[in-house]
mmCIF file of C-alpha atoms in Angstrom:
data_model
loop_
_atom_site.group_PDB
_atom_site.id
_atom_site.type_symbol
_atom_site.label_atom_id
_atom_site.label_comp_id
_atom_site.label_asym_id
_atom_site.label_seq_id
_atom_site.Cartn_x
_atom_site.Cartn_y
_atom_site.Cartn_z
ATOM 1 C CA MET A 1 -39.194 -7.812 -13.160
ATOM 2 C CA ASN A 2 -41.020 -5.286 -10.987
ATOM 3 C CA ILE A 3 -39.028 -2.037 -11.209
ATOM 4 C CA ASN A 4 -40.345 -1.010 -7.778
ATOM 5 C CA TYR A 5 -38.758 -4.005 -6.044
ATOM 6 C CA PRO A 6 -37.718 -4.169 -3.211
ATOM 7 C CA TYR A 7 -39.355 -0.861 -2.221
ATOM 8 C CA ASN A 8 -42.859 -2.205 -2.849
ATOM 9 C CA LEU A 9 -42.246 -5.140 -0.520
ATOM 10 C CA ILE A 10 -40.480 -2.994 2.091
ATOM 11 C CA LEU A 11 -43.555 -0.760 2.241
ATOM 12 C CA LYS A 12 -45.789 -3.787 2.872
ATOM 13 C CA LEU A 13 -43.454 -5.238 5.507
ATOM 14 C CA PHE A 14 -42.507 -2.046 7.322
ATOM 15 C CA GLY A 15 -45.021 0.554 6.221
ATOM 16 C CA LYS A 16 -42.261 3.178 6.180
ATOM 17 C CA SER A 17 -39.165 4.431 4.366
ATOM 18 C CA ILE A 18 -36.050 2.377 3.635
ATOM 19 C CA ASP A 19 -33.869 4.072 6.266
ATOM 20 C CA GLY A 20 -31.486 1.536 7.791
ATOM 21 C CA ILE A 21 -32.666 -1.353 5.602
ATOM 22 C CA ASP A 22 -30.122 -3.418 3.656
ATOM 23 C CA ILE A 23 -31.342 -2.931 0.088
ATOM 24 C CA GLU A 24 -28.405 -4.671 -1.591
ATOM 25 C CA ASN A 25 -28.980 -7.959 0.240
ATOM 26 C CA PHE A 26 -32.732 -7.625 0.608
ATOM 27 C CA THR A 27 -33.723 -10.866 -1.164
ATOM 28 C CA ALA A 28 -31.236 -12.958 0.826
ATOM 29 C CA ASN A 29 -32.378 -11.329 4.068
ATOM 30 C CA PHE A 30 -36.004 -11.898 3.061
ATOM 31 C CA HIS A 31 -35.272 -15.623 2.739
ATOM 32 C CA LYS A 32 -33.619 -15.649 6.189
ATOM 33 C CA ALA A 33 -36.525 -13.840 7.817
ATOM 34 C CA ALA A 34 -39.078 -16.069 6.079
ATOM 35 C CA THR A 35 -37.263 -19.222 7.146
ATOM 36 C CA ALA A 36 -37.080 -17.981 10.735
ATOM 37 C CA ALA A 37 -40.799 -17.189 10.604
ATOM 38 C CA GLY A 38 -41.577 -20.728 9.438
ATOM 39 C CA VAL A 39 -43.030 -19.609 6.089
ATOM 40 C CA SER A 40 -43.167 -22.461 3.574
ATOM 41 C CA PRO A 41 -40.949 -22.461 0.453
ATOM 42 C CA ARG A 42 -44.120 -22.293 -1.655
ATOM 43 C CA ASP A 43 -45.310 -19.100 0.031
ATOM 44 C CA ILE A 44 -41.825 -17.527 -0.135
ATOM 45 C CA ASP A 45 -41.811 -18.256 -3.861
ATOM 46 C CA ILE A 46 -45.299 -16.784 -4.299
ATOM 47 C CA VAL A 47 -44.331 -13.523 -2.576
ATOM 48 C CA LEU A 48 -41.208 -13.088 -4.704
ATOM 49 C CA LEU A 49 -42.952 -14.076 -7.940
ATOM 50 C CA HIS A 50 -45.614 -11.432 -7.353
ATOM 51 C CA GLU A 51 -43.644 -8.632 -5.686
ATOM 52 C CA ARG A 52 -40.251 -9.065 -7.390
ATOM 53 C CA ASP A 53 -40.949 -10.715 -10.735
ATOM 54 C CA GLY A 54 -44.305 -9.064 -11.414
ATOM 55 C CA TRP A 55 -46.369 -12.223 -11.801
ATOM 56 C CA SER A 56 -50.138 -11.834 -11.664
ATOM 57 C CA TYR A 57 -52.308 -13.933 -9.348
ATOM 58 C CA ALA A 58 -53.615 -15.732 -12.445
ATOM 59 C CA MET A 59 -50.074 -16.795 -13.424
ATOM 60 C CA ILE A 60 -49.319 -17.924 -9.865
ATOM 61 C CA SER A 61 -52.575 -19.870 -9.599
ATOM 62 C CA LYS A 62 -51.739 -21.690 -12.828
ATOM 63 C CA LYS A 63 -48.294 -22.665 -11.545
ATOM 64 C CA TYR A 64 -49.586 -23.972 -8.218
ATOM 65 C CA SER A 65 -52.935 -25.324 -9.522
ATOM 66 C CA CYS A 66 -54.967 -23.223 -7.130
ATOM 67 C CA SER A 67 -57.470 -20.387 -7.301
ATOM 68 C CA ARG A 68 -56.346 -16.774 -7.571
ATOM 69 C CA GLN A 69 -58.015 -16.092 -4.235
ATOM 70 C CA ALA A 70 -55.943 -18.836 -2.573
ATOM 71 C CA ALA A 71 -52.711 -17.441 -4.026
ATOM 72 C CA GLN A 72 -53.636 -13.982 -2.747
ATOM 73 C CA VAL A 73 -54.434 -15.299 0.733
ATOM 74 C CA TRP A 74 -51.137 -17.241 0.912
ATOM 75 C CA LEU A 75 -49.186 -14.165 -0.172
ATOM 76 C CA HIS A 76 -50.769 -11.801 2.355
ATOM 77 C CA LYS A 77 -50.468 -14.351 5.162
ATOM 78 C CA ALA A 78 -46.745 -14.796 4.397
ATOM 79 C CA ILE A 79 -46.128 -11.025 4.324
ATOM 80 C CA ASN A 80 -47.994 -10.505 7.601
ATOM 81 C CA THR A 81 -46.001 -13.297 9.261
ATOM 82 C CA ILE A 82 -42.612 -12.069 8.039
ATOM 83 C CA GLY A 83 -43.519 -8.489 8.956
ATOM 84 C CA LYS A 84 -43.851 -9.284 12.663
ATOM 85 C CA VAL A 85 -41.500 -7.379 14.962
ATOM 86 C CA GLU A 86 -39.319 -10.359 15.875
ATOM 87 C CA PHE A 87 -38.376 -11.019 12.224
ATOM 88 C CA LYS A 88 -37.721 -7.459 11.041
ATOM 89 C CA ARG A 89 -34.213 -7.522 12.513
ATOM 90 C CA PHE A 90 -33.038 -9.630 9.553
ATOM 91 C CA PHE A 91 -33.520 -6.724 7.152
ATOM 92 C CA TYR A 92 -31.480 -3.972 8.805
ATOM 93 C CA LEU A 93 -27.934 -2.921 8.020
ATOM 94 C CA PRO A 94 -25.287 -3.657 10.690
ATOM 95 C CA CYS A 95 -24.951 -0.900 13.273
ATOM 96 C CA VAL A 96 -22.174 1.615 12.577
ATOM 97 C CA ALA A 97 -19.508 1.980 15.269
ATOM 98 C CA GLU A 98 -20.247 4.893 17.593
ATOM 99 C CA ASN A 99 -16.686 6.245 17.408
ATOM 100 C CA PRO A 100 -15.695 6.513 13.723
ATOM 101 C CA LEU A 101 -12.429 8.307 14.602
ATOM 102 C CA THR A 102 -10.958 5.166 16.084
ATOM 103 C CA GLU A 103 -10.096 2.684 13.359
ATOM 104 C CA PRO A 104 -10.023 -0.904 14.642
ATOM 105 C CA THR A 105 -6.850 -2.861 14.092
ATOM 106 C CA TYR A 106 -6.723 -6.566 13.271
ATOM 107 C CA ASN A 107 -5.641 -7.456 16.790
ATOM 108 C CA SER A 108 -8.420 -5.421 18.394
ATOM 109 C CA ILE A 109 -11.216 -7.254 16.579
ATOM 110 C CA ALA A 110 -12.442 -10.249 18.547
ATOM 111 C CA PRO A 111 -13.203 -13.249 16.361
ATOM 112 C CA GLU A 112 -16.849 -14.126 16.046
ATOM 113 C CA ASN A 113 -17.911 -17.128 18.062
ATOM 114 C CA PRO A 114 -21.367 -18.423 17.107
ATOM 115 C CA LEU A 115 -21.435 -20.681 20.166
ATOM 116 C CA ASN A 116 -22.022 -17.565 22.285
ATOM 117 C CA ASP A 117 -25.040 -16.478 20.217
ATOM 118 C CA LYS A 118 -28.611 -16.959 21.315
ATOM 119 C CA ILE A 119 -30.633 -19.414 19.254
ATOM 120 C CA SER A 120 -33.179 -16.661 18.582
ATOM 121 C CA GLU A 121 -30.478 -14.614 16.784
ATOM 122 C CA HIS A 122 -30.268 -17.118 13.931
ATOM 123 C CA CYS A 123 -32.638 -18.167 11.191
ATOM 124 C CA PHE A 124 -34.259 -21.194 12.797
ATOM 125 C CA PRO A 125 -38.026 -21.363 12.188
ATOM 126 C CA TYR A 126 -39.767 -19.562 15.036
ATOM 127 C CA ARG A 127 -41.681 -22.652 16.204
ATOM 128 C CA TYR A 128 -38.401 -24.511 16.770
ATOM 129 C CA ILE A 129 -36.888 -21.556 18.631
ATOM 130 C CA CYS A 130 -39.900 -21.659 20.974
ATOM 131 C CA ALA A 131 -39.597 -25.432 21.402
ATOM 132 C CA LEU A 132 -35.868 -25.247 22.172
ATOM 133 C CA GLU A 133 -36.220 -22.359 24.623
ATOM 134 C CA LYS A 134 -39.136 -24.075 26.346
ATOM 135 C CA ALA A 135 -36.910 -27.151 26.791
ATOM 136 C CA GLY A 136 -34.206 -24.972 28.396
ATOM 137 C CA TYR A 137 -31.922 -24.425 25.386
ATOM 138 C CA THR A 138 -31.063 -20.749 24.938
ATOM 139 C CA TYR A 139 -27.629 -20.558 23.299
ATOM 140 C CA ILE A 140 -26.126 -22.192 20.211
ATOM 141 C CA SER A 141 -23.643 -23.939 22.516
ATOM 142 C CA ASP A 142 -26.608 -25.653 24.200
ATOM 143 C CA ILE A 143 -27.707 -27.414 21.020
ATOM 144 C CA ALA A 144 -24.397 -27.723 19.136
ATOM 145 C CA LYS A 145 -23.375 -30.653 21.319
ATOM 146 C CA LEU A 146 -26.648 -32.534 20.780
ATOM 147 C CA SER A 147 -26.889 -35.408 18.331
ATOM 148 C CA ARG A 148 -29.733 -35.632 15.822
ATOM 149 C CA ALA A 149 -31.403 -38.289 17.971
ATOM 150 C CA GLU A 150 -31.249 -35.977 21.009
ATOM 151 C CA LEU A 151 -32.643 -33.052 19.016
ATOM 152 C CA ARG A 152 -35.439 -35.246 17.704
ATOM 153 C CA LYS A 153 -36.549 -36.130 21.249
ATOM 154 C CA ILE A 154 -37.127 -32.465 22.182
ATOM 155 C CA LYS A 155 -40.871 -31.828 22.295
ATOM 156 C CA GLY A 156 -41.932 -29.717 19.327
ATOM 157 C CA VAL A 157 -38.791 -30.406 17.259
ATOM 158 C CA GLY A 158 -39.178 -33.935 15.888
ATOM 159 C CA SER A 159 -37.390 -35.472 12.908
ATOM 160 C CA THR A 160 -38.014 -32.580 10.494
ATOM 161 C CA GLY A 161 -36.888 -29.966 13.007
ATOM 162 C CA ALA A 162 -33.758 -31.942 13.917
ATOM 163 C CA VAL A 163 -32.661 -32.104 10.279
ATOM 164 C CA LEU A 164 -33.364 -28.394 9.746
ATOM 165 C CA ILE A 165 -31.510 -27.393 12.923
ATOM 166 C CA GLU A 166 -28.500 -29.441 11.849
ATOM 167 C CA ALA A 167 -28.568 -27.729 8.442
ATOM 168 C CA VAL A 168 -28.502 -24.267 10.041
ATOM 169 C CA LEU A 169 -25.642 -25.311 12.340
ATOM 170 C CA LYS A 170 -23.757 -26.613 9.314
ATOM 171 C CA ASP A 171 -24.170 -23.235 7.566
ATOM 172 C CA MET A 172 -22.680 -21.650 10.704
ATOM 173 C CA ALA A 173 -19.599 -23.892 10.253
ATOM 174 C CA ILE A 174 -20.195 -25.651 13.566
ATOM 175 C CA PRO A 175 -18.943 -29.259 13.348
ATOM 176 C CA ARG A 176 -21.469 -31.969 14.091
ATOM 177 C CA THR A 177 -18.873 -34.676 14.762
ATOM 178 C CA SER A 178 -17.357 -33.248 17.938
ATOM 179 C CA HIS A 179 -20.173 -33.382 20.463
ATOM 180 C CA GLU A 180 -17.910 -34.631 23.256
ATOM 181 C CA VAL A 181 -15.416 -31.820 22.671
ATOM 182 C CA LEU A 182 -18.132 -29.172 22.633
ATOM 183 C CA TYR A 183 -19.658 -30.626 25.775
ATOM 184 C CA ALA A 184 -16.260 -30.545 27.503
ATOM 185 C CA ILE A 185 -15.709 -26.919 26.456
ATOM 186 C CA THR A 186 -19.141 -25.941 27.744
ATOM 187 C CA GLU A 187 -18.557 -27.632 31.098
ATOM 188 C CA LEU A 188 -15.118 -25.994 31.381
ATOM 189 C CA ALA A 189 -16.585 -22.543 30.669
ATOM 190 C CA LYS A 190 -19.324 -23.080 33.264
ATOM 191 C CA LYS A 191 -16.953 -24.471 35.907
ATOM 192 C CA TYR A 192 -14.515 -21.571 35.781
ATOM 193 C CA LYS A 193 -17.104 -18.946 34.757
ATOM 194 C CA ILE A 194 -15.164 -17.882 31.692
ATOM 195 C CA SER A 195 -16.225 -17.049 28.145
ATOM 196 C CA TYR A 196 -15.744 -19.265 25.120
ATOM 197 C CA LEU A 197 -13.352 -16.645 23.782
ATOM 198 C CA ASN A 198 -11.222 -17.084 26.908
ATOM 199 C CA VAL A 199 -11.195 -20.851 26.302
ATOM 200 C CA GLU A 200 -10.083 -20.211 22.727
ATOM 201 C CA TYR A 201 -7.235 -17.923 23.815
ATOM 202 C CA THR A 202 -6.155 -20.479 26.446
ATOM 203 C CA ALA A 203 -6.042 -23.213 23.805
ATOM 204 C CA LYS A 204 -3.924 -21.032 21.503
ATOM 205 C CA TYR A 205 -1.582 -20.201 24.393
ATOM 206 C CA LEU A 206 -1.120 -23.898 25.183
ATOM 207 C CA GLN A 207 -0.449 -24.624 21.508
ATOM 208 C CA THR A 208 2.202 -21.891 21.476
ATOM 209 C CA LEU A 209 3.869 -23.364 24.576
ATOM 210 C CA GLU A 210 3.785 -26.834 23.030
ATOM 211 C CA SER A 211 5.327 -25.672 19.757
ATOM 212 C CA TYR A 212 8.012 -23.775 21.701
ATOM 213 C CA ALA A 213 8.804 -26.882 23.764
ATOM 214 C CA ASN A 214 9.045 -29.014 20.616
ATOM 215 C CA LYS A 215 11.339 -26.465 19.013
ATOM 216 C CA SER A 216 13.623 -26.452 22.051
ATOM 217 C CA GLU A 217 13.857 -30.253 21.991
ATOM 218 C CA ASP A 218 14.823 -30.207 18.316
ATOM 219 C CA GLU A 219 17.652 -27.798 19.018
ATOM 220 C CA TYR A 220 19.176 -30.276 21.412
#
């Protein structure tokens, strides 16, 4: 184990101090950034073997049956790709609230809704983000309602991209069996120019009314 990890890798990625970087979850965030950058599992493994576990290029070349020069080139190419500006956001700590004197209560915290997020905010490989945006898909809600066959038809996505996109959506706990429902919600939000959160609150309100009506009927 390299005792300088992750500081050695942070220096290569950022070229600066660790201010604002999530050290505790660095390896997990590195995987997210690498996946978003489209770096192969082999190259991710090579970077971590060398920078985290202290493997020499000779040891890596033996594992992957390649020359030491090839292992070195793969490693530096992976680091340069992950170190691009658009992928550095994965490494930072969440922003601290500007007003620390006001403690949020449970009711004041709005539930997270990944459907509102932009596709570029999640760890899809960068080439698929470009393909989706070029095809007119910007938000998670735009692709959540698409079937695998529909995803596969998008130019630049294909079969491999469709499977990977579905896997990321699954990790986000977005169901893949309710395309019609998601489509209906999207159309409703567009028609009345309301947010998905508003739709959620409306649904809960209707459920409350329904349960109240059922309770009243039982009393009689």
